[in-house]
PDB file of N, CA and C and ligand atoms in Angstrom:
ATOM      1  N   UNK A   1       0.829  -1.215   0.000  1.00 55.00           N
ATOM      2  CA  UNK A   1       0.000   0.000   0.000  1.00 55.00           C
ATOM      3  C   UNK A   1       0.864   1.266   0.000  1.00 55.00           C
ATOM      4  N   UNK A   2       0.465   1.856  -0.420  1.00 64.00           N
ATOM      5  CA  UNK A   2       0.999   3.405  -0.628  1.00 64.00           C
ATOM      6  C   UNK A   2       0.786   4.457   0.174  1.00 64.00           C
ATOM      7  N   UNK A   3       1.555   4.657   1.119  1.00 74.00           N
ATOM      8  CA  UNK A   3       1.195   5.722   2.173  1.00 74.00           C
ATOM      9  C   UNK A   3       0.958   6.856   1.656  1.00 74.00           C
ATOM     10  N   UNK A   4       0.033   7.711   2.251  1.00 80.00           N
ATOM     11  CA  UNK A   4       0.018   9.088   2.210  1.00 80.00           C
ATOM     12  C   UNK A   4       0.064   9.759   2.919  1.00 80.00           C
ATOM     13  N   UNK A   5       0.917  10.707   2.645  1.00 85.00           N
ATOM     14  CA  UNK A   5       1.074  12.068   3.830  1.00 85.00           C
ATOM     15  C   UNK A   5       1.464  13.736   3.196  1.00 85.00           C
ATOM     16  N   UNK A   6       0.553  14.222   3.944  1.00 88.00           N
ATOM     17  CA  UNK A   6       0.968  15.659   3.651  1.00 88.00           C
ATOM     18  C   UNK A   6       2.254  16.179   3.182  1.00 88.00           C
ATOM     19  N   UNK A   7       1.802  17.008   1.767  1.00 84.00           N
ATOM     20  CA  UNK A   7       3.093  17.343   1.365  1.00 84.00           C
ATOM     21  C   UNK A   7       3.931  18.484   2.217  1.00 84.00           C
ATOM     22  N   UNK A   8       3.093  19.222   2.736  1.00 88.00           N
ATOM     23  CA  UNK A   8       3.801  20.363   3.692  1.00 88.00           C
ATOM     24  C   UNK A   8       4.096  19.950   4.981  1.00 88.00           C
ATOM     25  N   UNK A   9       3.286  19.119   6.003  1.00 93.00           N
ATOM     26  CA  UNK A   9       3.544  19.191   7.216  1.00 93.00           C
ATOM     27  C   UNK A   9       3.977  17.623   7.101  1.00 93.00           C
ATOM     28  N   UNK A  10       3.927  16.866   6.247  1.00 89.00           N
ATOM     29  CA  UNK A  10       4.244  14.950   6.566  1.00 89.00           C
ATOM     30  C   UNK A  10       3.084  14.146   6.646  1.00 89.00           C
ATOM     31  N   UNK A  11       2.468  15.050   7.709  1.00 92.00           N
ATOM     32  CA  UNK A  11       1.402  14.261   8.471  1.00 92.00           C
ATOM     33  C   UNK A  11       0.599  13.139   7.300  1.00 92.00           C
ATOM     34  N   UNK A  12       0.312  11.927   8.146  1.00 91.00           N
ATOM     35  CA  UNK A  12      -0.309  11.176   8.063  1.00 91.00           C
ATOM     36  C   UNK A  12      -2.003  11.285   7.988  1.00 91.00           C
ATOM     37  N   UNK A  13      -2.442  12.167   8.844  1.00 93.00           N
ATOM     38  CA  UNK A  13      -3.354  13.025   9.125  1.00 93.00           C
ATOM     39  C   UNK A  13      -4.199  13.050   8.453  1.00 93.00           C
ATOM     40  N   UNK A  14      -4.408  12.661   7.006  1.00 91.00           N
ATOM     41  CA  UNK A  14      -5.369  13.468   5.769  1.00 91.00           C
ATOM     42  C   UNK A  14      -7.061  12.698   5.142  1.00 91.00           C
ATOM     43  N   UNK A  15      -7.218  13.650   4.912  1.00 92.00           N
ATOM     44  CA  UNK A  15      -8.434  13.739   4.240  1.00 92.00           C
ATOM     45  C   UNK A  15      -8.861  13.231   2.712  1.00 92.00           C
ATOM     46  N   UNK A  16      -9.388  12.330   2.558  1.00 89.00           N
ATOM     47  CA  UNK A  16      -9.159  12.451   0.808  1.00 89.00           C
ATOM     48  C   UNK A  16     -10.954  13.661   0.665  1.00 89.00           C
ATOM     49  N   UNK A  17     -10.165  13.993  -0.453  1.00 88.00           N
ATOM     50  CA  UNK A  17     -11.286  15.171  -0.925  1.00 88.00           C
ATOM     51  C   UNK A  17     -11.765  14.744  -2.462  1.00 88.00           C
ATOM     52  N   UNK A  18     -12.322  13.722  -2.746  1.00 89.00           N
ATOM     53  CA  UNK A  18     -12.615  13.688  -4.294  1.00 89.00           C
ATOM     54  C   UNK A  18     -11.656  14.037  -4.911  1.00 89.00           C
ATOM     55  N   UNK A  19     -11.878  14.130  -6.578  1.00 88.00           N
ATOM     56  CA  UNK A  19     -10.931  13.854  -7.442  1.00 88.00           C
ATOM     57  C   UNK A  19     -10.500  15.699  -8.291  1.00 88.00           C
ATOM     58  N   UNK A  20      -9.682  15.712  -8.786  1.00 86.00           N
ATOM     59  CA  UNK A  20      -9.818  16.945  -9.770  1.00 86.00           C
ATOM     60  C   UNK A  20     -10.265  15.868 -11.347  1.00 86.00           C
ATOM     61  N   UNK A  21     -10.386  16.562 -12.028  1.00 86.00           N
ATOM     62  CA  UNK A  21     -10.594  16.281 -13.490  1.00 86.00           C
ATOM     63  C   UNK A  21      -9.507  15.818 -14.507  1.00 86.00           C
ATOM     64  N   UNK A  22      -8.565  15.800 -13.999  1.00 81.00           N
ATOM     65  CA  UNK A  22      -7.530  14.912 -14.409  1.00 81.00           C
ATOM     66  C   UNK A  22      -7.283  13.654 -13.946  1.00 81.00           C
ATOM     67  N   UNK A  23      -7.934  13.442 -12.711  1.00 79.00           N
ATOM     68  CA  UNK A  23      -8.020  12.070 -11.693  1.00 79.00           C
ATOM     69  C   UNK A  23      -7.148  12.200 -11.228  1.00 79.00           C
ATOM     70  N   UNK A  24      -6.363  13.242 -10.632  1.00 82.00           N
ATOM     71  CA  UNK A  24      -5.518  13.139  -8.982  1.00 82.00           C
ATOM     72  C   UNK A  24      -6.613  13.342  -8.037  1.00 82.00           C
ATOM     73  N   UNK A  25      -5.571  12.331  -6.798  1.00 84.00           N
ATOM     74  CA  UNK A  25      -6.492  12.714  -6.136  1.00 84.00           C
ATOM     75  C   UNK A  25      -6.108  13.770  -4.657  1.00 84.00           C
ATOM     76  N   UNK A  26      -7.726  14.094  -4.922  1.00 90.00           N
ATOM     77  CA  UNK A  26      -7.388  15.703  -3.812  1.00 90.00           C
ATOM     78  C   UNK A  26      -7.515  15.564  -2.487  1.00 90.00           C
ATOM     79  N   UNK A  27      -6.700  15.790  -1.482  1.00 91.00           N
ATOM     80  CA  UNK A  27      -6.466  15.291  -0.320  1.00 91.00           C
ATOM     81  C   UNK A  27      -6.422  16.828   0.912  1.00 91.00           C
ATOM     82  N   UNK A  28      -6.850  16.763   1.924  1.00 94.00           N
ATOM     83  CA  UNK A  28      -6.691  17.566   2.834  1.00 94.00           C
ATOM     84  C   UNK A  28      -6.329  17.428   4.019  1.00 94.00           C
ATOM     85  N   UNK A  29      -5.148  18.290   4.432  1.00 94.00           N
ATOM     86  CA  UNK A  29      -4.460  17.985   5.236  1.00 94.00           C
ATOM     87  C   UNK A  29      -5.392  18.323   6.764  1.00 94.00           C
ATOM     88  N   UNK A  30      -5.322  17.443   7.860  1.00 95.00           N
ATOM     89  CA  UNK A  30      -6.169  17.999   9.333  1.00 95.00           C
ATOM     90  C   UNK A  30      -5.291  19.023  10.030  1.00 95.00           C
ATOM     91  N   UNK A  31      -3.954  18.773   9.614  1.00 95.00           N
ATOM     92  CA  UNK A  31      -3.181  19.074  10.377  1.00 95.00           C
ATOM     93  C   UNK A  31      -2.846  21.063  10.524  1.00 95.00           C
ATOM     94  N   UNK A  32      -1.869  20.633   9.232  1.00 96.00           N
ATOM     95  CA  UNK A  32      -1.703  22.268   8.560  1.00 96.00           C
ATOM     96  C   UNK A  32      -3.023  22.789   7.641  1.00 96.00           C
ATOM     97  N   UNK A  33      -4.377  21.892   7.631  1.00 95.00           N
ATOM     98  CA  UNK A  33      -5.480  22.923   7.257  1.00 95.00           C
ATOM     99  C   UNK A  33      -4.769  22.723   5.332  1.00 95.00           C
ATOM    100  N   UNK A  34      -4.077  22.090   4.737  1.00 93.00           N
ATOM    101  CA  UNK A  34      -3.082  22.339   3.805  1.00 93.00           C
ATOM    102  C   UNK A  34      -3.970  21.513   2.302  1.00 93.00           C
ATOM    103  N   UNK A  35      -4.597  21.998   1.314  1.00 90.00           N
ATOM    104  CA  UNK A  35      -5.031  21.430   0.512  1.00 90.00           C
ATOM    105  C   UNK A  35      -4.139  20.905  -0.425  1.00 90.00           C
ATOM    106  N   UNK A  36      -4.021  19.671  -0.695  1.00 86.00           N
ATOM    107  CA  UNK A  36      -3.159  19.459  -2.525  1.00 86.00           C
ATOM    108  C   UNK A  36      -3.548  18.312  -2.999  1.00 86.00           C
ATOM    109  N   UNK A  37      -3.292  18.075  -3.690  1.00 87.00           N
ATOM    110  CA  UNK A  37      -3.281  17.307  -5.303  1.00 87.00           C
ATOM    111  C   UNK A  37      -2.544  15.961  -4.967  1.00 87.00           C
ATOM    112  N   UNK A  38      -2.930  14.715  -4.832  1.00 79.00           N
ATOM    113  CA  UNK A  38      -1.425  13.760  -5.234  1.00 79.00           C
ATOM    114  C   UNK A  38      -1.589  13.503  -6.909  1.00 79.00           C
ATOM    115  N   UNK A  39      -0.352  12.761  -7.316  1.00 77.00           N
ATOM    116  CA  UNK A  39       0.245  12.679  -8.196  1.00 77.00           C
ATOM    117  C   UNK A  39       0.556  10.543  -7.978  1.00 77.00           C
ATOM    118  N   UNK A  40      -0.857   9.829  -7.651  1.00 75.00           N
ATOM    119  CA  UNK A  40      -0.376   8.548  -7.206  1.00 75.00           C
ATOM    120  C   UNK A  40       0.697   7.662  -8.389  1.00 75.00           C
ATOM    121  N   UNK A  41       0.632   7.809  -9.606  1.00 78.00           N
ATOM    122  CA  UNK A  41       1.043   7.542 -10.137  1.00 78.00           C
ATOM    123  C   UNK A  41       3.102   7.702 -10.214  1.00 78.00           C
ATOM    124  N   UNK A  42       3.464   9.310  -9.797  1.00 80.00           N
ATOM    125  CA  UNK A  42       4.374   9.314  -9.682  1.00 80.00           C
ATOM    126  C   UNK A  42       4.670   8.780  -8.280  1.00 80.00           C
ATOM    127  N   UNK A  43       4.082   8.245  -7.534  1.00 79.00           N
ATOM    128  CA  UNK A  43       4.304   7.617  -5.870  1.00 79.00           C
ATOM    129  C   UNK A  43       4.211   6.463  -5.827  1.00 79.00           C
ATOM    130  N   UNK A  44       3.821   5.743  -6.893  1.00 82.00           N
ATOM    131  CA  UNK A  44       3.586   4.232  -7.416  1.00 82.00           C
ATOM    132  C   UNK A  44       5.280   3.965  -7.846  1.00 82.00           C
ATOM    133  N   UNK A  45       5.459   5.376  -8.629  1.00 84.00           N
ATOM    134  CA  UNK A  45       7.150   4.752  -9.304  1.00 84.00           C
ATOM    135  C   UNK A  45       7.931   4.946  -8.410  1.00 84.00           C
ATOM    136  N   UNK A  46       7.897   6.202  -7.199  1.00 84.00           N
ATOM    137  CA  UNK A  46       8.709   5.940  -6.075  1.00 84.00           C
ATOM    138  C   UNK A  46       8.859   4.904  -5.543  1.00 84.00           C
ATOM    139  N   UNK A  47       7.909   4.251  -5.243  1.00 85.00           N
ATOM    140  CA  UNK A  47       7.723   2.693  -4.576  1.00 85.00           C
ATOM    141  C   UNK A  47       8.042   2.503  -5.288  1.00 85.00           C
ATOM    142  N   UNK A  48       7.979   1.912  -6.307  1.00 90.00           N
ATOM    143  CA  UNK A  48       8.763   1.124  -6.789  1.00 90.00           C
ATOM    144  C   UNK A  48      10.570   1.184  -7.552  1.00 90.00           C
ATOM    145  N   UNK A  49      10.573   1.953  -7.467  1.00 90.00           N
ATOM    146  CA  UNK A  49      12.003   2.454  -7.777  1.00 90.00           C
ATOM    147  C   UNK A  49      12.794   2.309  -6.411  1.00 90.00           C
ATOM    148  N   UNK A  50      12.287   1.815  -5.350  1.00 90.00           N
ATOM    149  CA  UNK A  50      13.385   1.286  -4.380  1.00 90.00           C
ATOM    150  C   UNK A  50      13.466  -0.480  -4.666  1.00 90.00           C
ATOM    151  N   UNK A  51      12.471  -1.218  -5.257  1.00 92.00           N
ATOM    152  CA  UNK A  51      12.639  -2.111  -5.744  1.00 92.00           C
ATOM    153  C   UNK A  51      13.512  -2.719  -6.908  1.00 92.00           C
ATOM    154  N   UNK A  52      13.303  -1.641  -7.808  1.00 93.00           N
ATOM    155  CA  UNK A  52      14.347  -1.531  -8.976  1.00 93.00           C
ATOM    156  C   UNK A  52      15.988  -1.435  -8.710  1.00 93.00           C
ATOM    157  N   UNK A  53      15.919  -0.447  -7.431  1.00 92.00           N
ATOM    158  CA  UNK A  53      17.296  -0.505  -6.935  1.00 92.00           C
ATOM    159  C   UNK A  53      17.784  -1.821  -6.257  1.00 92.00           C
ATOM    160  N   UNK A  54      17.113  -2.582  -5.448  1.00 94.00           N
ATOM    161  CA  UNK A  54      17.297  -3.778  -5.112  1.00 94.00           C
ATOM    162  C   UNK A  54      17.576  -4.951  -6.257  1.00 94.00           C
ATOM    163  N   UNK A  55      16.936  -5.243  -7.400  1.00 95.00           N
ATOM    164  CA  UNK A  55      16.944  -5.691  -8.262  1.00 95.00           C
ATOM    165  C   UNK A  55      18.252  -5.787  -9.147  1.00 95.00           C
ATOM    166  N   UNK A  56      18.547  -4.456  -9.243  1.00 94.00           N
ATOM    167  CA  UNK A  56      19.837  -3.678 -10.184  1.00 94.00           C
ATOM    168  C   UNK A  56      20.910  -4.106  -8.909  1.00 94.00           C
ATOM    169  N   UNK A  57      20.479  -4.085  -7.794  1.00 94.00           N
ATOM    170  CA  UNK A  57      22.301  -4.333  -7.240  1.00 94.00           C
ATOM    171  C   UNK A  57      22.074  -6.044  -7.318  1.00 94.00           C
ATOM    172  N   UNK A  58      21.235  -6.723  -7.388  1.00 95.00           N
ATOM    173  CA  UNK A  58      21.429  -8.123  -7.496  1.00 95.00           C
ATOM    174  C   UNK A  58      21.751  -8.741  -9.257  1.00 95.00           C
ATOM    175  N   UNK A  59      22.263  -7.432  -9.368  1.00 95.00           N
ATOM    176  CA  UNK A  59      22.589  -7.635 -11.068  1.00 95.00           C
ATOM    177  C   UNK A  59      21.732  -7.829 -11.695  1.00 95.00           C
ATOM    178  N   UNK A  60      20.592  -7.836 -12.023  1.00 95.00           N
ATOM    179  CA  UNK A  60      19.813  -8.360 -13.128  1.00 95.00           C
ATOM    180  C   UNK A  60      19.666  -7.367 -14.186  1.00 95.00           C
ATOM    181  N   UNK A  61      19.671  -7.852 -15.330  1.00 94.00           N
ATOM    182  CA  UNK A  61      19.520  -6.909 -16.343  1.00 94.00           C
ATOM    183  C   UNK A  61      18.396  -5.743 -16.245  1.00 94.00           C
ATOM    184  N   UNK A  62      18.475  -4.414 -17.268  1.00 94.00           N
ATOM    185  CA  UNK A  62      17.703  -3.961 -17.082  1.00 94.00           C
ATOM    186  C   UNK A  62      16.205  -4.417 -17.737  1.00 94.00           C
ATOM    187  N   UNK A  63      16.057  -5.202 -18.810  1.00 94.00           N
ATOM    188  CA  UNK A  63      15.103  -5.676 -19.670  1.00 94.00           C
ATOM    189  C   UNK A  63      14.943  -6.867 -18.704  1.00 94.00           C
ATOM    190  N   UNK A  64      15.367  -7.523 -17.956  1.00 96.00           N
ATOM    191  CA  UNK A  64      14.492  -8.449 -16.746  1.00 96.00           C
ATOM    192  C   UNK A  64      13.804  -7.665 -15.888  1.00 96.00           C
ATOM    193  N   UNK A  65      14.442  -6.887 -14.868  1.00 95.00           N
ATOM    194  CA  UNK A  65      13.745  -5.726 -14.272  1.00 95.00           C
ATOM    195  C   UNK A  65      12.516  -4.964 -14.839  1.00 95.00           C
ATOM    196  N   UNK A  66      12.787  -4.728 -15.866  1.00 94.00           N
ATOM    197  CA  UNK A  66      11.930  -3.888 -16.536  1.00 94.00           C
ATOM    198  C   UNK A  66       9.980  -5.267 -16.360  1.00 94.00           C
ATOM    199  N   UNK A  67      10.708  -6.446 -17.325  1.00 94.00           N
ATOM    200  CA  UNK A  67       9.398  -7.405 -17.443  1.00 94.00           C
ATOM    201  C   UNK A  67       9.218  -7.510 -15.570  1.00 94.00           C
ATOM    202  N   UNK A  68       9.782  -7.600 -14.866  1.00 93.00           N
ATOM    203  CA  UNK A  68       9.434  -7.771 -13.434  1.00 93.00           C
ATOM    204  C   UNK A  68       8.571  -7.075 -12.663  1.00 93.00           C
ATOM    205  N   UNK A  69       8.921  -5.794 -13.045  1.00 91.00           N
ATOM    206  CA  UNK A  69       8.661  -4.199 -12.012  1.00 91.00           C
ATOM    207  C   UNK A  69       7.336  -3.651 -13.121  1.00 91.00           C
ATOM    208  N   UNK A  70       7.222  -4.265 -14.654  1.00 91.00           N
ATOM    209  CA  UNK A  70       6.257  -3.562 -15.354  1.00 91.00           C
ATOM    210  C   UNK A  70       6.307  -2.269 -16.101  1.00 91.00           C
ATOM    211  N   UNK A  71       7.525  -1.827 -15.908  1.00 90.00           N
ATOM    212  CA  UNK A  71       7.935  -0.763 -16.228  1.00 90.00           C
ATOM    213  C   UNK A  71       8.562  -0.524 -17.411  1.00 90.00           C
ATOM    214  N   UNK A  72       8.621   0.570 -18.098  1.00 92.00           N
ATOM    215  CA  UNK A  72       9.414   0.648 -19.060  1.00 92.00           C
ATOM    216  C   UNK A  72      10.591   0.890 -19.443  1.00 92.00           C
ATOM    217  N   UNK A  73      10.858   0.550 -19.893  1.00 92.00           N
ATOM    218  CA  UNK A  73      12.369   0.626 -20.268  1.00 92.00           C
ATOM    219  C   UNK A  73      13.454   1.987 -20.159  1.00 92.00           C
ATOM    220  N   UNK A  74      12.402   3.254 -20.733  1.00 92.00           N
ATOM    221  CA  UNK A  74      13.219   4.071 -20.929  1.00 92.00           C
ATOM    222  C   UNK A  74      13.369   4.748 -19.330  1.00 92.00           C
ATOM    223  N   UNK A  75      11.902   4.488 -18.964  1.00 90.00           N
ATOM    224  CA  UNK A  75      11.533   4.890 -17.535  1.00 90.00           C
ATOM    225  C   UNK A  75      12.740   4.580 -16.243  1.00 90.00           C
ATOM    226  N   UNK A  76      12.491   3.078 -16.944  1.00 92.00           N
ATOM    227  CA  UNK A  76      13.380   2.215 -16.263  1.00 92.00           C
ATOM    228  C   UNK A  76      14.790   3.195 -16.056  1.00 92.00           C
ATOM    229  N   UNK A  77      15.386   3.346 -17.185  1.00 91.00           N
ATOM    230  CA  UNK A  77      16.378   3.754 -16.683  1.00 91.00           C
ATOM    231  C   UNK A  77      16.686   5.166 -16.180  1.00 91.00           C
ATOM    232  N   UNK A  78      16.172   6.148 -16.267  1.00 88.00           N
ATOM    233  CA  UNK A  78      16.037   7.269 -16.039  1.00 88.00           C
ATOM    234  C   UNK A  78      16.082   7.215 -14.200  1.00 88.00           C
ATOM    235  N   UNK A  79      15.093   6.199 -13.647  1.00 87.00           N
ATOM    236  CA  UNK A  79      14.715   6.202 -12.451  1.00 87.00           C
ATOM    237  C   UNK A  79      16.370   5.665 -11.872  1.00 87.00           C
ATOM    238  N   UNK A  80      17.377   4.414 -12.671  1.00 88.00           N
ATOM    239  CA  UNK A  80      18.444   4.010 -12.281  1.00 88.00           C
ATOM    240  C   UNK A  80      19.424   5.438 -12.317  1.00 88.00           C
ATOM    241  N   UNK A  81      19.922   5.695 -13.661  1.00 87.00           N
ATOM    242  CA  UNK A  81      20.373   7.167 -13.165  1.00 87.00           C
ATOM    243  C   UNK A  81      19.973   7.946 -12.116  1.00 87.00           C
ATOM    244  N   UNK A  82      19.005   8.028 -11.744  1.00 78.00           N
ATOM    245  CA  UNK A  82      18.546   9.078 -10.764  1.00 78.00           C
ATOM    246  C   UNK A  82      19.510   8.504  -9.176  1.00 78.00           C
ATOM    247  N   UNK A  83      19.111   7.088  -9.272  1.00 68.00           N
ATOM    248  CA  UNK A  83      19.192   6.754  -7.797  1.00 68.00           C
ATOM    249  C   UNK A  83      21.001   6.445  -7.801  1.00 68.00           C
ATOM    250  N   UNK A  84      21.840   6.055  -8.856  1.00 62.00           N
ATOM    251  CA  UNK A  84      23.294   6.060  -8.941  1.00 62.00           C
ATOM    252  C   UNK A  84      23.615   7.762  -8.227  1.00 62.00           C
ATOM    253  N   UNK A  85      22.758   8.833  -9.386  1.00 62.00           N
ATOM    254  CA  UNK A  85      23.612  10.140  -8.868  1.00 62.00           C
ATOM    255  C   UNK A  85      23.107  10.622  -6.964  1.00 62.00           C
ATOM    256  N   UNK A  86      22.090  10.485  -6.751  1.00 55.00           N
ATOM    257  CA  UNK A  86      21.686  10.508  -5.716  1.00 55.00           C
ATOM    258  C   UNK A  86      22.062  10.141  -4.167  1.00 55.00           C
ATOM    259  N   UNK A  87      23.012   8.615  -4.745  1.00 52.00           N
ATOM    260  CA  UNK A  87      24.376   7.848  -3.721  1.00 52.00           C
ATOM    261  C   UNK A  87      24.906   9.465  -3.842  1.00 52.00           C
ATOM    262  N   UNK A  88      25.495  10.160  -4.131  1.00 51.00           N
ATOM    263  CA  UNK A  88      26.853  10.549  -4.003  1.00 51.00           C
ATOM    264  C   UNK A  88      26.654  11.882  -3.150  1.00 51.00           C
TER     265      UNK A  88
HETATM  266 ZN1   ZN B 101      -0.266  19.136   6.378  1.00 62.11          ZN
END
């Protein structure tokens, strides 16, 4: 499952508020009073891009990973760059 928490204060705290018209969904914070938007889709690839990193240090190719995690390829790697420069 995919936690949610306030983008300003963290909190756990929240509200779901129906959808906007793009289908994020709109969430309200109890805490900081703080309205926003998620983006579940990009929080789906967070989660899973700590998996990908697990995967990639057990060597597996990226086109195994990729059929594993569901992901795409180019995606795929963009998310590996990210998390190599990110070590440093
Ligand atoms: Zn908040």
């Amino acid at each position: 499952m995919i936690k949610i928490t306030c983008r300003k204060c963290n909190s756990p705290n929240i509200r779901k508020n129906g959808h906007t018209k793009s289908g994020r969904q709109k969430c309200h914070s109890r805490d900081c009073n703080f309205y926003s938007t998620l983006n579940l889709k990009k929080m789906e690839l967070e989660e899973k891009s700590e998996l990908i990193e697990k995967l990639y240090q057990e060597r597996l190719s990226q086109k195994a990973i990729s059929r594993i995690t569901g992901i795409s390829h180019p995606i795929l790697s963009k998310i590996l760059k990210k998390s190599c420069t990110s070590d440093r």
